[in-house]
Tab-separated table of N, CA and C in Angstrom:
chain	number	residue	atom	x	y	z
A	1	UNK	N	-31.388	-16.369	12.395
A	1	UNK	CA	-30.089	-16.908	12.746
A	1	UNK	C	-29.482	-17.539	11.520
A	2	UNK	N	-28.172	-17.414	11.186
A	2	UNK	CA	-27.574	-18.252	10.168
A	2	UNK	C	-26.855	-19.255	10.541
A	3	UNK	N	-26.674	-20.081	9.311
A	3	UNK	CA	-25.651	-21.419	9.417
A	3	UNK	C	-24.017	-21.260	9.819
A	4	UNK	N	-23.719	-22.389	9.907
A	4	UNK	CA	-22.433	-22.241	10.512
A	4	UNK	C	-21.195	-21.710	9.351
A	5	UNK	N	-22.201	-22.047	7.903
A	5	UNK	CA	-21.013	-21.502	6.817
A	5	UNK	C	-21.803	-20.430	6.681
A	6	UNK	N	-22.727	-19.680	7.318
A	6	UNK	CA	-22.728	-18.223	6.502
A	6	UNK	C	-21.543	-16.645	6.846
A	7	UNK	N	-21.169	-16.270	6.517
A	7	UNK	CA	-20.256	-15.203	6.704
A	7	UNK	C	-20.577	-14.157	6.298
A	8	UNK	N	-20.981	-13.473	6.926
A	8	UNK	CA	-21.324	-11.559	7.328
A	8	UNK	C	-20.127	-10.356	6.895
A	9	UNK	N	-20.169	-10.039	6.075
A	9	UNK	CA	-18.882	-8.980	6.141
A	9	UNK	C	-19.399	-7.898	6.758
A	10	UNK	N	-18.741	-6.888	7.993
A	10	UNK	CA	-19.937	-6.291	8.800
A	10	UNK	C	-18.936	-4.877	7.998
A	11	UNK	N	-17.737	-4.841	7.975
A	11	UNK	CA	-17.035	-3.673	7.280
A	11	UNK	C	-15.600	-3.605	6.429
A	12	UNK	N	-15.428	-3.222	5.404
A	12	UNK	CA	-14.306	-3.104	4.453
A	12	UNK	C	-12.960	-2.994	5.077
A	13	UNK	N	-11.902	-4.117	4.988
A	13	UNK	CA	-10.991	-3.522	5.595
A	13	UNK	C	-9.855	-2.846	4.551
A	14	UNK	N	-9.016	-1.839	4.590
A	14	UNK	CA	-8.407	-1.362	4.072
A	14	UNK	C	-6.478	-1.584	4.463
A	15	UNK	N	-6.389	-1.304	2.983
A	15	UNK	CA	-4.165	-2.088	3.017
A	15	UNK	C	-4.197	-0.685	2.626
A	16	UNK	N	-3.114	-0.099	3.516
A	16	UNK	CA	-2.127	1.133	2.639
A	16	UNK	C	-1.245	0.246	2.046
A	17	UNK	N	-0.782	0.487	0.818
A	17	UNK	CA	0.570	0.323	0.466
A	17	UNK	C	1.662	1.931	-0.342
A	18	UNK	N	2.624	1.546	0.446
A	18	UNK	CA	3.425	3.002	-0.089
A	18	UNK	C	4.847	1.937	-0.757
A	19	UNK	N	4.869	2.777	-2.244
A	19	UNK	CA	5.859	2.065	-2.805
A	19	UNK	C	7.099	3.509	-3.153
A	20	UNK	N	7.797	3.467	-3.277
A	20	UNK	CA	8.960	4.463	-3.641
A	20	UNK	C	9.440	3.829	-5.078
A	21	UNK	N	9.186	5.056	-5.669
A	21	UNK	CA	8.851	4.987	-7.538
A	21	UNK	C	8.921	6.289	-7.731
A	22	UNK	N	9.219	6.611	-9.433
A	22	UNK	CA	9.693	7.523	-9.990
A	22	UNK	C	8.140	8.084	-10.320
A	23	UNK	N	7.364	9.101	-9.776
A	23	UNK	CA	6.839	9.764	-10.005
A	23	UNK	C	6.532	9.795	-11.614
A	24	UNK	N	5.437	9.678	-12.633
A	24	UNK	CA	5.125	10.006	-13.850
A	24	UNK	C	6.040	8.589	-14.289
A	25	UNK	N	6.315	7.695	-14.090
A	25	UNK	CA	7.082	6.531	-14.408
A	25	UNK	C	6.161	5.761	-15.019
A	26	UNK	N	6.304	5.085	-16.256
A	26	UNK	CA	5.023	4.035	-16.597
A	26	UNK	C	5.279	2.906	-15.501
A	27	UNK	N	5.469	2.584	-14.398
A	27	UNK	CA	5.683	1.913	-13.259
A	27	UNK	C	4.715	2.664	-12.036
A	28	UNK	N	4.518	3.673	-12.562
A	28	UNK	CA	3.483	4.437	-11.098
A	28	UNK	C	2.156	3.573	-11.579
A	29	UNK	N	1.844	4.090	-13.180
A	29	UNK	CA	0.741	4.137	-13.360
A	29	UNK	C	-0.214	2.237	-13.302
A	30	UNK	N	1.313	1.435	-13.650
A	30	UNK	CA	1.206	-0.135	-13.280
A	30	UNK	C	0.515	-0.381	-12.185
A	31	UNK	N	1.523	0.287	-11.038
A	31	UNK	CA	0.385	-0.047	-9.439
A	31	UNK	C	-0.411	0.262	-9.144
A	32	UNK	N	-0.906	1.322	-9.458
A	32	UNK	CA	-2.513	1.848	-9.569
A	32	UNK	C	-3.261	1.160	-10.264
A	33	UNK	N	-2.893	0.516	-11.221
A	33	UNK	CA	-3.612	-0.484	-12.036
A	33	UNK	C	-3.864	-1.810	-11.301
A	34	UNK	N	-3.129	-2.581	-10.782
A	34	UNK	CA	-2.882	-3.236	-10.396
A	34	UNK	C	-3.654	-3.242	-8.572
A	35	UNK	N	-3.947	-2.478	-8.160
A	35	UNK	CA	-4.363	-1.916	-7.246
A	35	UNK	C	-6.082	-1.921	-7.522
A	36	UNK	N	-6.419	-1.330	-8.522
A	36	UNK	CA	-8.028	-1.110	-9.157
A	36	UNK	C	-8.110	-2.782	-9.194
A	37	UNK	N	-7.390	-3.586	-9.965
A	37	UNK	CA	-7.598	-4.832	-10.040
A	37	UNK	C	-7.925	-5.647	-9.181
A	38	UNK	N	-7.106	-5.561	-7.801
A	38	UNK	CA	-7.318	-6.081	-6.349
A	38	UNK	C	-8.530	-5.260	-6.188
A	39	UNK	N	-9.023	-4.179	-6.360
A	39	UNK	CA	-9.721	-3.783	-5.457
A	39	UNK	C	-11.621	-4.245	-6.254
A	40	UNK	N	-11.434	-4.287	-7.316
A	40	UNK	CA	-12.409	-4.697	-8.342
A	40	UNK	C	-13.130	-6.683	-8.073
A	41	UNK	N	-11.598	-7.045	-7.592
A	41	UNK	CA	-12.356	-8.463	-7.675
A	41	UNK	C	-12.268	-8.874	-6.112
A	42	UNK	N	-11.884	-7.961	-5.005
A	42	UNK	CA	-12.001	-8.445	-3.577
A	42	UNK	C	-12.624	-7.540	-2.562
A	43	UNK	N	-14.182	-6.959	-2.989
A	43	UNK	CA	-14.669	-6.065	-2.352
A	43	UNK	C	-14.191	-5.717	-0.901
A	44	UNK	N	-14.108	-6.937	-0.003
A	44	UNK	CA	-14.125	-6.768	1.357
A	44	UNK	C	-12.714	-6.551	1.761
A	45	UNK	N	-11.660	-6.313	0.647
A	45	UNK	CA	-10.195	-5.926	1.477
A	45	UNK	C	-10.128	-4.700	0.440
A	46	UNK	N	-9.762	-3.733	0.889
A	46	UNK	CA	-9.578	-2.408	-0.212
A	46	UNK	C	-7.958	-2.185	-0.259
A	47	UNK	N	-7.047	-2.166	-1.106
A	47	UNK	CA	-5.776	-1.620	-1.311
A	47	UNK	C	-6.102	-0.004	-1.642
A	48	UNK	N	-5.112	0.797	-0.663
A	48	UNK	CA	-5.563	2.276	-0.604
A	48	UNK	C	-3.407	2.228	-1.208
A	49	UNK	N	-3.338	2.399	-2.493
A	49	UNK	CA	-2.067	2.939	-2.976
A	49	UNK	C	-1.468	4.358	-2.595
A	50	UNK	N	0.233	4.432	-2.326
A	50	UNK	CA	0.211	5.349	-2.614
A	50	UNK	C	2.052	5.366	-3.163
A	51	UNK	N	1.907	5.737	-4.397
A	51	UNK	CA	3.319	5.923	-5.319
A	51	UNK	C	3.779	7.152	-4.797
A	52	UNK	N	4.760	6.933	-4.578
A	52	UNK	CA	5.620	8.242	-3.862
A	52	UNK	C	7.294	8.545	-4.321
A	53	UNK	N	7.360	10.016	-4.860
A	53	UNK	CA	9.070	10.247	-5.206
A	53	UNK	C	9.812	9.264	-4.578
A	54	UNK	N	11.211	9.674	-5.045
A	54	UNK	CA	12.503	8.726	-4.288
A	54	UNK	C	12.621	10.147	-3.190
A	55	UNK	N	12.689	11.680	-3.670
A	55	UNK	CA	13.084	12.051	-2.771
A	55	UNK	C	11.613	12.794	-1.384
A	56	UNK	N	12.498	11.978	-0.559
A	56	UNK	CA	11.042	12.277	0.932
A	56	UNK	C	11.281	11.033	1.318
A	57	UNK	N	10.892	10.158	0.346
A	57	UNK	CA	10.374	8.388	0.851
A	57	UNK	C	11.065	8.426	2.024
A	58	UNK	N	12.082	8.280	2.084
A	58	UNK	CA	12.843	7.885	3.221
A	58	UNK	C	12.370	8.197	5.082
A	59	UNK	N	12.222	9.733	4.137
A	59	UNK	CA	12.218	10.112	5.758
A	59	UNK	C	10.683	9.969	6.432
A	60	UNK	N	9.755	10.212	5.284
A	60	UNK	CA	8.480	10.348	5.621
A	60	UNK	C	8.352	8.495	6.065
A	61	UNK	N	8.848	7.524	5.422
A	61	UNK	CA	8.729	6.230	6.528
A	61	UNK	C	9.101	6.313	7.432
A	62	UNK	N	10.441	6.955	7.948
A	62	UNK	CA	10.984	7.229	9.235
A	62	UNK	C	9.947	7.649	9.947
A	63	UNK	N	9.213	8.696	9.701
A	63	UNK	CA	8.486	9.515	10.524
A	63	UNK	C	7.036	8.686	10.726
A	64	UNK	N	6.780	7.811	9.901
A	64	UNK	CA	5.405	7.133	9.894
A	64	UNK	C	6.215	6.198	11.042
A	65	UNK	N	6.965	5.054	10.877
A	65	UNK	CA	7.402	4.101	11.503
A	65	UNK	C	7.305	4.802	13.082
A	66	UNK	N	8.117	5.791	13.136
A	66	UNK	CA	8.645	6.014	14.342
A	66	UNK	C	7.595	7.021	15.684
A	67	UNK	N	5.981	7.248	14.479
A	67	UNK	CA	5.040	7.516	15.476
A	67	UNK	C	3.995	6.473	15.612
A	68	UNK	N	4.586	5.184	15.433
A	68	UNK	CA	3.230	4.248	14.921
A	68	UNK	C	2.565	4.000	14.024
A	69	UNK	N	2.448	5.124	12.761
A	69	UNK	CA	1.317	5.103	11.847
A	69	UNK	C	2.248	4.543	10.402
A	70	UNK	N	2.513	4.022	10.641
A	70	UNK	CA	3.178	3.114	9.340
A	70	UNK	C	1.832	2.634	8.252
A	71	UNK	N	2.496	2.597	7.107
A	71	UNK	CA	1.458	1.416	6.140
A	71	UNK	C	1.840	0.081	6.579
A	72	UNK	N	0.928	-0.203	6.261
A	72	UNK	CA	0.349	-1.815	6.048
A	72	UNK	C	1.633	-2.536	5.510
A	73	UNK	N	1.662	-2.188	4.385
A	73	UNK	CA	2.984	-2.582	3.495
A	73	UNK	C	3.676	-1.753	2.853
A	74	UNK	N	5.481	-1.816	2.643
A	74	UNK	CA	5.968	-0.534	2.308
A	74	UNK	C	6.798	-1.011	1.290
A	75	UNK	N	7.656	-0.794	0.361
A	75	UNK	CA	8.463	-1.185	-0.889
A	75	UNK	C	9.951	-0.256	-0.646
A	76	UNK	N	10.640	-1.160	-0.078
A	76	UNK	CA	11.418	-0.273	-0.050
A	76	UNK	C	13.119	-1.011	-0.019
A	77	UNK	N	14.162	-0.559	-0.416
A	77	UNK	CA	15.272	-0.948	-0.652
A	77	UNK	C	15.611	-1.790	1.210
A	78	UNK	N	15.950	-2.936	1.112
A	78	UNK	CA	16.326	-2.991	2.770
A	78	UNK	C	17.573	-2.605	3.653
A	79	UNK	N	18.675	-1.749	2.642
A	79	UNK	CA	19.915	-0.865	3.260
A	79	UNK	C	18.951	0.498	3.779
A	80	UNK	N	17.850	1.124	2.608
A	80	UNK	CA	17.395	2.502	3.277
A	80	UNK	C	16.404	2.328	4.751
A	81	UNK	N	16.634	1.322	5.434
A	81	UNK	CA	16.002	1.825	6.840
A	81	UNK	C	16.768	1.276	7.509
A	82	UNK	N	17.091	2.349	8.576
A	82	UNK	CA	17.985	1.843	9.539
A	82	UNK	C	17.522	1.564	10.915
């Protein structure tokens, strides 16, 4: 049995994040970096990135949002969702 401060991590939880960025942009390659970094010093939360064109973004959130399966967190202008 353990103490009242011991804490068990029983499984990894995972963040999508989808950002809308210029593809091959030295700005893609930032959040991926930045991403390895979170994921290097906080084993038990995983950031699962994903840099995505300007053109799609839009609709493919539409289509995530509007069956449930959204990311976690999304980057996005707040006029493009309506």
């Amino acid at each position: 049995s353990g103490s009242g401060g011991d804490k068990q991590i029983l499984a990894s939880d995972t963040v999508s994040v989808w950002i809308n960025e210029l593809i091959g942009s030295p700005d893609e390659a930032h959040y991926y970096q930045l991403a390895g970094l979170w994921n290097a010093s906080h084993p038990d939360v995983h950031i699962k990135m994903a840099v995505m064109s300007h053109s799609g973004y839009q609709s493919k959130l539409r289509v995530a949002l509007a069956t449930g399966q959204p990311p976690d967190v999304y980057l996005s202008g707040y006029a493009d969702i309506d």
